[in-house]
Coordinates of C-alpha atoms in Angstrom, one line a residue:
Chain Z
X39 CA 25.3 89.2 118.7
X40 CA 28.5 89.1 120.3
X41 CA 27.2 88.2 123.6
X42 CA 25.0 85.5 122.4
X43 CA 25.2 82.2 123.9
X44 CA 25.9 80.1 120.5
X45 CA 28.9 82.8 119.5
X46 CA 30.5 82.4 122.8
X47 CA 29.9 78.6 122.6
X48 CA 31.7 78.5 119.0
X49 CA 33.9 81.4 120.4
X50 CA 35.2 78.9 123.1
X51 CA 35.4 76.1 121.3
X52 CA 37.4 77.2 118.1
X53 CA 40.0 79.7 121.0
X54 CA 40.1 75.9 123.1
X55 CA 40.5 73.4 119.7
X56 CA 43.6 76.2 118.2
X57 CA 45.4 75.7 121.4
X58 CA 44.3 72.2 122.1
X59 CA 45.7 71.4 118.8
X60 CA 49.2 73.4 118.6
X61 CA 50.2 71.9 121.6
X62 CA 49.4 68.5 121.0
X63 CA 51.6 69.2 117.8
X64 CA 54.3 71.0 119.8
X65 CA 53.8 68.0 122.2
X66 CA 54.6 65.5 119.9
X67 CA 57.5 66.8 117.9
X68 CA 59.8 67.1 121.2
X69 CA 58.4 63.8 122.5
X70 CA 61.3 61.8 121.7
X71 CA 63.7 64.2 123.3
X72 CA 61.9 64.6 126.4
X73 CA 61.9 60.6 126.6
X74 CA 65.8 60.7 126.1
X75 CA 66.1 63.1 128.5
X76 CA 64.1 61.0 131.5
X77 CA 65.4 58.4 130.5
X78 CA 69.4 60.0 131.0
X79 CA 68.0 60.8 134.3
X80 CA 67.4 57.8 135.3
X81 CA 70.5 56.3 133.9
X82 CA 72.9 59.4 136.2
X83 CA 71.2 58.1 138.8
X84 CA 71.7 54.5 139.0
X85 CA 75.2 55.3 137.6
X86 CA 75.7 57.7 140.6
X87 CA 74.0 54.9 143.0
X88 CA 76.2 52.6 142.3
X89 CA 79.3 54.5 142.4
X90 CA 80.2 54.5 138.7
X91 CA 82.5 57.3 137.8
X92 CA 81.0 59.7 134.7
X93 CA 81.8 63.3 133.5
X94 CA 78.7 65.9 135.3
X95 CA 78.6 67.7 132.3
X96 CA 78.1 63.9 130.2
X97 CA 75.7 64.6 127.5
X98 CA 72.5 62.2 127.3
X99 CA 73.4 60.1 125.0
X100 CA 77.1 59.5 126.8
X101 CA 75.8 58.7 129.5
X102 CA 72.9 56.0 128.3
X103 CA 76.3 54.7 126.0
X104 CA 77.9 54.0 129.4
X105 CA 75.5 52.4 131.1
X106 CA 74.6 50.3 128.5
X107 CA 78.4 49.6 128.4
X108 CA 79.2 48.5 132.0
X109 CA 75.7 47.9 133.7
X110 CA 73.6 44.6 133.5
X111 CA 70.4 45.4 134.1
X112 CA 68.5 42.2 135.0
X113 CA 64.5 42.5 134.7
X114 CA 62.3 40.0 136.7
X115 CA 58.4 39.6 136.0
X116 CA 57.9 42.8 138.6
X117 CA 61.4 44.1 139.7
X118 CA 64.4 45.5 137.8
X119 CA 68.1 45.6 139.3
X120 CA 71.0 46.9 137.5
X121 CA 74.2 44.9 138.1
X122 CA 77.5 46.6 138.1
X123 CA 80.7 44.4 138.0
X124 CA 82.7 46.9 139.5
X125 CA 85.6 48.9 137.8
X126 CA 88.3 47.6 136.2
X127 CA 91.5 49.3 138.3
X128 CA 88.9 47.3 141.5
X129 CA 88.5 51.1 143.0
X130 CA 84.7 51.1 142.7
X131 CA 83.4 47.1 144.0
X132 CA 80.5 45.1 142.4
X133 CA 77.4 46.1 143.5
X134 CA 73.6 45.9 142.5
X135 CA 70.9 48.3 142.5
X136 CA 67.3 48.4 142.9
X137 CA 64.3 51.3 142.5
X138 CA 62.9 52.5 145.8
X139 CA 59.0 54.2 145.5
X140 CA 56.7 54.8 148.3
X141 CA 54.9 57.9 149.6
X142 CA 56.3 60.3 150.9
X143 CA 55.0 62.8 153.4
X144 CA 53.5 65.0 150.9
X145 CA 53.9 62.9 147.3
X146 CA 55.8 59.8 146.2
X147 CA 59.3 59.3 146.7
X148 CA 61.8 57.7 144.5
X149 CA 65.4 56.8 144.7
X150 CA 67.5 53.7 144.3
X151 CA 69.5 51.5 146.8
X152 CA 72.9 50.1 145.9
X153 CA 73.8 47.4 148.1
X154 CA 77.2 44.7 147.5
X155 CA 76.2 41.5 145.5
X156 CA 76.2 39.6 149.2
X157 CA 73.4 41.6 150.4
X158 CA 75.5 42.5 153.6
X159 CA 76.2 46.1 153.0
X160 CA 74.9 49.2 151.6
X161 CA 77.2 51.2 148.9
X162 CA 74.4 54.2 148.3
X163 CA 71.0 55.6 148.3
X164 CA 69.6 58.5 146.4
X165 CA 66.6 60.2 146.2
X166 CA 65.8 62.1 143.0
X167 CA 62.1 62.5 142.6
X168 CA 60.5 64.0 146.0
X169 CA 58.0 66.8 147.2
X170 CA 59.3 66.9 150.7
X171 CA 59.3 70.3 152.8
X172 CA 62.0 71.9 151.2
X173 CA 64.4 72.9 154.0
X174 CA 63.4 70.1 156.1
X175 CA 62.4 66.5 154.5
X176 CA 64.0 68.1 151.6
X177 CA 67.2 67.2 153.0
X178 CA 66.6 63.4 151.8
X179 CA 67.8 64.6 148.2
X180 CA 70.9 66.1 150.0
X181 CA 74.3 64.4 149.7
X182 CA 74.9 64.6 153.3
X183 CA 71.8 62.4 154.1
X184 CA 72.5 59.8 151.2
X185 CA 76.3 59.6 151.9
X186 CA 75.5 58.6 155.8
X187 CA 73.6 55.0 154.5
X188 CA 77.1 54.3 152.6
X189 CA 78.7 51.2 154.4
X190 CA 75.9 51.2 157.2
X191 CA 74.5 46.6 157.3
X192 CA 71.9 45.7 156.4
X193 CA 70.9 43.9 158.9
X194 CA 70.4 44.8 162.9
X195 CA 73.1 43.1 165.5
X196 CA 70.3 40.4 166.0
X197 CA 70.0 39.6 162.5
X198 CA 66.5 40.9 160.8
X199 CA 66.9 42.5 157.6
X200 CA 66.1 46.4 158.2
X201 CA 68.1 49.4 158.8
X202 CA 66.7 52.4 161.4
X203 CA 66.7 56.4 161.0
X204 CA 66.8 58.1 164.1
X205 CA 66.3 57.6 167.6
X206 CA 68.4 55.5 169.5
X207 CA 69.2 52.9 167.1
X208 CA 70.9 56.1 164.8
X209 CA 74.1 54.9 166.6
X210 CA 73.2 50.8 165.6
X211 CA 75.3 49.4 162.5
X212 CA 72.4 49.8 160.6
X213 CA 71.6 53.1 162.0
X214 CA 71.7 56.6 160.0
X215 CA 70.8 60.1 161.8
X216 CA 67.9 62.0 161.2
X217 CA 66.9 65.1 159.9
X218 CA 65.6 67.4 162.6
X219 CA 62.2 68.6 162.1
X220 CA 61.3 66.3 159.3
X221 CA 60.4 63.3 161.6
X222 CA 57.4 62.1 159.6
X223 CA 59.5 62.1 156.0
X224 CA 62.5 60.3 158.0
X225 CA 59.8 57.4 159.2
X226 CA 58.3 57.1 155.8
X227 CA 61.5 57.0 154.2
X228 CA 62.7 54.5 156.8
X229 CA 59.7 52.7 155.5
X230 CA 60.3 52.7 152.0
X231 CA 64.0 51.5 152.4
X232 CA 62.9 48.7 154.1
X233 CA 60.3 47.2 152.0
X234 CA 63.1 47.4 149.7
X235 CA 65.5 45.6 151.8
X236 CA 62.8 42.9 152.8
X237 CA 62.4 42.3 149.2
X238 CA 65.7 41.6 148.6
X239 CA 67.0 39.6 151.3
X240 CA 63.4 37.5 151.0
X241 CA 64.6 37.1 147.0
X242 CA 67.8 35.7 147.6
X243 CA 66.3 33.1 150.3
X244 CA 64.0 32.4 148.1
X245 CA 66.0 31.7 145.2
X246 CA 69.0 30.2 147.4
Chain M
X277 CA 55.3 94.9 109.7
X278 CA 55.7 98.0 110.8
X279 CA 56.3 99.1 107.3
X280 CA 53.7 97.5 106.2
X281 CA 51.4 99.7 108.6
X282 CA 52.7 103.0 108.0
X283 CA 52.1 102.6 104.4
X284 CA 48.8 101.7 105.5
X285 CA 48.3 104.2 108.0
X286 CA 48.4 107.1 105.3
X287 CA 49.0 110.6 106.2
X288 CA 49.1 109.8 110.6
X289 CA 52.3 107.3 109.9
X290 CA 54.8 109.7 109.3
X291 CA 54.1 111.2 113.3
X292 CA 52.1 108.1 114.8
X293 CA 53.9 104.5 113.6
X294 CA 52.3 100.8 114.1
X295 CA 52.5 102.5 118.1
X296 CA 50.6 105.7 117.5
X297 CA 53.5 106.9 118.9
X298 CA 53.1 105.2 122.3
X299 CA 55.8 103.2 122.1
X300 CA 58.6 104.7 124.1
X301 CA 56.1 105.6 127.1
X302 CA 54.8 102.2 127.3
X303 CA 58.3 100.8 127.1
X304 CA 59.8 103.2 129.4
X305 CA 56.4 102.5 132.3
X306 CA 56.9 98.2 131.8
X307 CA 60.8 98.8 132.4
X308 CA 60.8 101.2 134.6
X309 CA 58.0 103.9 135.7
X310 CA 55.6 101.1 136.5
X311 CA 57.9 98.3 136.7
X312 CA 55.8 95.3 137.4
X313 CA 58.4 93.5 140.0
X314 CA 59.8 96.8 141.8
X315 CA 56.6 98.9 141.6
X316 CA 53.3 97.0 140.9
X317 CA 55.0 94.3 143.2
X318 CA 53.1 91.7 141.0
X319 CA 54.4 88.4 140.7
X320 CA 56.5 88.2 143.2
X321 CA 56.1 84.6 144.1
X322 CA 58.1 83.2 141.0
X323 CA 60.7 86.7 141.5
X324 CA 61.5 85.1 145.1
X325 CA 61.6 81.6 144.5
X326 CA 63.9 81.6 141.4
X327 CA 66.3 84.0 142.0
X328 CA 69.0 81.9 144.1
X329 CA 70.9 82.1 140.9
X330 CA 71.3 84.4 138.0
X331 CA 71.2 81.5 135.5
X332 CA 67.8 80.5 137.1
X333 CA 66.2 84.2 137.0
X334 CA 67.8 84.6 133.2
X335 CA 65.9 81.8 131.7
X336 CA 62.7 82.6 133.7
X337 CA 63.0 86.6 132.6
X338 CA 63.2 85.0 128.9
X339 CA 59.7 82.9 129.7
X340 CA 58.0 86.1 130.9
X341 CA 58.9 88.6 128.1
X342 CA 58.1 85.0 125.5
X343 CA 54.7 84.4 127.5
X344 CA 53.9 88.4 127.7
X345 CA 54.4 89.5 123.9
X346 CA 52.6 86.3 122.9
X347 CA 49.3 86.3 125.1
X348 CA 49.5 90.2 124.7
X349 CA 49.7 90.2 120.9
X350 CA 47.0 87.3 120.2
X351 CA 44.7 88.9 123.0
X352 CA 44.8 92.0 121.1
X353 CA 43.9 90.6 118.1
X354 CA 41.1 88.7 119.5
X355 CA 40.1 92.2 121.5
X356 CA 37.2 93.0 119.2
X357 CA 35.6 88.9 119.0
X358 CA 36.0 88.1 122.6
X359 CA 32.7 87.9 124.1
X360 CA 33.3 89.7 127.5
X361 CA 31.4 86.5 129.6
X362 CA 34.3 84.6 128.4
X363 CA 37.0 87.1 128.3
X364 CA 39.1 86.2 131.1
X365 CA 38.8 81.8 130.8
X366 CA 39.7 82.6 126.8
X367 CA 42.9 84.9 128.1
X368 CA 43.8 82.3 130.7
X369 CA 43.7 79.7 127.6
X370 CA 45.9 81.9 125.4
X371 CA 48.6 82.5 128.6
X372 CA 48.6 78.7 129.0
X373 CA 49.1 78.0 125.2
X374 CA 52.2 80.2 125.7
X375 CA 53.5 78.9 128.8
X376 CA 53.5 75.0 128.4
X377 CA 55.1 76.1 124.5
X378 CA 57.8 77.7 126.3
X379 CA 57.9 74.5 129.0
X380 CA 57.7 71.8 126.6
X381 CA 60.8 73.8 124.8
X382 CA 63.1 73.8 128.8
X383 CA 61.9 70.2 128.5
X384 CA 63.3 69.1 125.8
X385 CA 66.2 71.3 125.0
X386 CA 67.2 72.2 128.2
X387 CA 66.6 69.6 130.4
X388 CA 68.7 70.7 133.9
X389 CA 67.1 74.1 133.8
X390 CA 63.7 72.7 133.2
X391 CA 64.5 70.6 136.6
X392 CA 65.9 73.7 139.0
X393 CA 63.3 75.8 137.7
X394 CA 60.2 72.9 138.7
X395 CA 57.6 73.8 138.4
X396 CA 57.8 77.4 138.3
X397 CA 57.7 78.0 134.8
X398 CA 54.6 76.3 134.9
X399 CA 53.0 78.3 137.4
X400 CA 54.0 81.5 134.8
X401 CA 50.1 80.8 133.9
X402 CA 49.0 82.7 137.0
X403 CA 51.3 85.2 137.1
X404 CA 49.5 88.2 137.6
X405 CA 51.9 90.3 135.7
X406 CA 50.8 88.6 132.7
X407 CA 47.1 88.2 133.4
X408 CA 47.4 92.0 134.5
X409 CA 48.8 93.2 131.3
X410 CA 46.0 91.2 128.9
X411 CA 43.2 92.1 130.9
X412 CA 44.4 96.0 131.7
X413 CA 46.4 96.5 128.1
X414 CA 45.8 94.1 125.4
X415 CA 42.2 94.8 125.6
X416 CA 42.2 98.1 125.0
X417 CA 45.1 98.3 122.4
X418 CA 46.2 97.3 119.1
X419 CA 48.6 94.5 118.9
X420 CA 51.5 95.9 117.8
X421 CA 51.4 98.6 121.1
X422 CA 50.3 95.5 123.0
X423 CA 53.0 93.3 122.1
X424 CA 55.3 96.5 122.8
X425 CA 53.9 96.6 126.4
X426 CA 54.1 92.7 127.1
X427 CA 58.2 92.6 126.3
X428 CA 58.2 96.0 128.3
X429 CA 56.8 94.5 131.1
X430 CA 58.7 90.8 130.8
X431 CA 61.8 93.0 130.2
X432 CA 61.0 94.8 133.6
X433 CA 60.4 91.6 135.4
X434 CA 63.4 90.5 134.1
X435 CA 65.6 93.1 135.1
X436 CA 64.2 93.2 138.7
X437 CA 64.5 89.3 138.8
X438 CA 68.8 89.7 137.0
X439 CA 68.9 92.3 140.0
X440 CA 67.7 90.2 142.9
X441 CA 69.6 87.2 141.9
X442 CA 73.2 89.1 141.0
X443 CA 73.1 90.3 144.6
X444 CA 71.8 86.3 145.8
X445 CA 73.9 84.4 143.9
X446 CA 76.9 86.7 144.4
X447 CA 76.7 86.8 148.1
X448 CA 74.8 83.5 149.1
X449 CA 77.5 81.6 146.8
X450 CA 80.3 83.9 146.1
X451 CA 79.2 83.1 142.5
X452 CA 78.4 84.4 139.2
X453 CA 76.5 82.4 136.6
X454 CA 78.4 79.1 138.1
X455 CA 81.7 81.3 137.9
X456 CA 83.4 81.8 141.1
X457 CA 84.1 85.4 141.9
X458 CA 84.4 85.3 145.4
X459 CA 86.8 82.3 146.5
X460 CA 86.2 80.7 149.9
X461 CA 89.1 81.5 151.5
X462 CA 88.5 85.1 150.8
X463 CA 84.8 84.9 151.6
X464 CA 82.5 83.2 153.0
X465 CA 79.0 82.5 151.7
X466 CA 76.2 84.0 153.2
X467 CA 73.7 80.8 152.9
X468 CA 70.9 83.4 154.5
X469 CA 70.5 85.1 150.9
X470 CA 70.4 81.9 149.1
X471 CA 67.1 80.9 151.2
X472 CA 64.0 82.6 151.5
X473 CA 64.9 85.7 154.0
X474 CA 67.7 86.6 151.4
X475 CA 65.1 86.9 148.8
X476 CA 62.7 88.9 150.6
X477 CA 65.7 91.3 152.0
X478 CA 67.2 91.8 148.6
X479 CA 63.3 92.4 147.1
X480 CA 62.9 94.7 149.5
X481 CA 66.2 96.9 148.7
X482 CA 65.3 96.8 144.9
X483 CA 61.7 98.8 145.5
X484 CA 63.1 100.7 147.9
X485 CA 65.8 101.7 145.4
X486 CA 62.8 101.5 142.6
X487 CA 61.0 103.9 144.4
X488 CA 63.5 106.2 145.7
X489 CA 64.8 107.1 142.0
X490 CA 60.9 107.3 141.0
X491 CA 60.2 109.6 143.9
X492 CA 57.1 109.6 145.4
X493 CA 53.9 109.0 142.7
X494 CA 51.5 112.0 142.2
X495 CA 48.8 110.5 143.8
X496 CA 50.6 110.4 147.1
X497 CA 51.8 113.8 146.4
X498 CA 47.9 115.3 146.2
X499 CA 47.2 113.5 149.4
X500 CA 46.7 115.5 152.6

């Protein structure tokens, strides 16, 4: 009886439903605090992009207080950018930030650019979500990576909007080193940045 | 509960207990005799990837004993119903229940810790310690002696796991649970025991330590 097929079909399914069913629940009841965690997440990070100065041990809703307080976030039919006016004492400058996404090597990557309100300089890049080989394109969540794009142009010497990682053109204004050994993250990174950077600098043209 | 069963039991409580008085041994082989880290060597893959700090291996030694007593417990209730075709899938559904319970909880109350740990609480759900212990244990025994064994065993993993990262975390950052012990002008951290070689070298010192307290099991003893 116990081997049956209809017991170990009814077996299956009542074990499966009882766990289907208390996790839904369990599932539902910290929903809200899992959203108001992502969504502090993403607020540390443009925060931290753009060079806004917050407590690291800010609680969630501190944070999402203070960026509600001193960012503009400015939401066109398909692109967001949050608009800091830079802080009062004038140590941090204005500067505006947009989402980067794109694959990565081995999953999507996402980060955000900070460049100044002229769209002549960049003042950060992050990367927080990414699945690169940790060790190697890994690196691209490290500060020392992120921190070398900080004042580097937007632009080459000849003019076109774009900035390079690696090779040669490292040394450019708009160059940044690689990482060693992750040469495929580095180009699809490079890639990703510069979508981004097209977008913009195509924007403002096109809006004058 | 245990009350409860020694009323139950009759005239065998008084000697045997809701353990049939197994309890110590099984506590004593999860922890130590046949610790499941230092002597089984099961589950190893979670011990060396999250024990770069002692914070880390803490919260992930709490998941284990969580996950263990509660797959352990309802597997051994559902010992004598299980249809043995769908033993192991029906196991493997009762680990999970436990696991994404305790994930959803990181989630949402702890976010940070959910994020450093990734998505290696997850990946609790094919652990073998905890797969061993249902399949080898919980199936055979009565749920109180089961739930006995799975917190024996998630207290051994999490002892081995405290071990490996005390020594990791100490060395590889001069730190201890994000207090600084050893300054950097007084020392210098050893970044080779926060990656991957550090792990396997300190995992490697805890068995051999394991072992040589154990001394050599009887089986090896018999051999020629």
């Amino acid at each position: 009886m116990k081997d049956s097929g209809l017991y170990t079909l009814k077996y299956s399914f009542i074990v499966g439903s009882v766990c289907a069913l208390l996790l839904t629940v369990v599932g539902a009841v910290t929903e809200p605090r899992k959203r108001a965690n992502a969504r502090a997440e993403e607020v540390r990070n443009v925060l931290s992009v753009l060079g806004v100065e917050f407590e690291a041990k800010a609680s969630a809703a501190e944070l999402v207080t203070l960026f509600e307080e001193t960012i503009e976030v400015q939401e066109s039919d398909e692109h967001v950018a949050y608009r800091f006016a830079g802080s009062v004492d004038g140590s941090v400058k204005p500067s505006v930030a947009i989402p980067l996404a794109g694959p990565g090597l081995w999953g999507p990557v996402k980060g955000f650019l900070a460049v100044d309100p002229e769209l002549t300089t960049i003042r950060g890049v992050t990367f927080h979500e990414q699945e690169e080989t940790p060790g190697l394109g890994g690196e691209i969540g490290q500060k020392w990576f992120c921190d070398q794009f900080k004042g580097k142009t937007l632009r080459d010497e000849a003019g076109n909007a774009g900035i390079v990682i690696g090779g040669p053109g490292a040394k450019a204004p708009n160059g940044v080193d690689a990482i060693t050994g992750a040469t495929m993250t580095c180009t699809k990174v490079q890639a990703i940045l510069n979508k981004a950077i097209k977008r913009v600098v195509e924007d403002r043209k096109a809006n004058g | 509960m245990a009350d409860n069963q020694q009323m139950t039991c009759g005239p065998c409580a008084a000697s045997a207990g809701p353990c049939d008085g197994k309890g110590k041994a099984t506590l004593k082989d999860g922890v130590w005799t046949s610790n499941p880290i230092s002597i089984q060597v099961l589950g190893v893959c979670s011990a060396l990837a999250v024990t770069n700090r002692l914070e880390n291996s803490l919260v992930m030694g709490a998941a284990l004993i969580f996950v263990c007593v509660g797959s352990n417990l309802f597997v051994s209730l559902l010992r004598d119903l299980t249809p043995r075709r769908v033993r192991m899938i029906g196991e493997v559904a009762i680990i999970a229940t436990f696991v994404i319970l305790f994930d959803q909880f990181l989630k949402a109350y702890y976010w940070d810790m959910s994020k450093q740990l990734g998505p290696y609480v997850g990946l609790i759900i094919t652990n073998c310690i905890v797969m061993g212990r249902a399949e080898a244990f919980a199936l055979q025994n009565p749920p109180v002696l089961s739930m006995v064994d799975g917190f024996a065993n998630g207290l051994g993993y999490a002892i081995a796991l405290a071990i490996i990262a005390f020594f990791r975390e100490l060395l590889g950052a001069g730190t201890l649970l994000g207090w600084t012990l050893l300054p950097s002008g007084f020392y210098t951290p050893n970044q080779l025991m926060i990656l991957a070689p550090g792990a396997f070298l300190t995992l490697g010192f805890v068995i051999a330590f394991f072992n040589f307290v154990n001394g050599p099991k009887p089986e090896e003893e018999s051999k020629p």
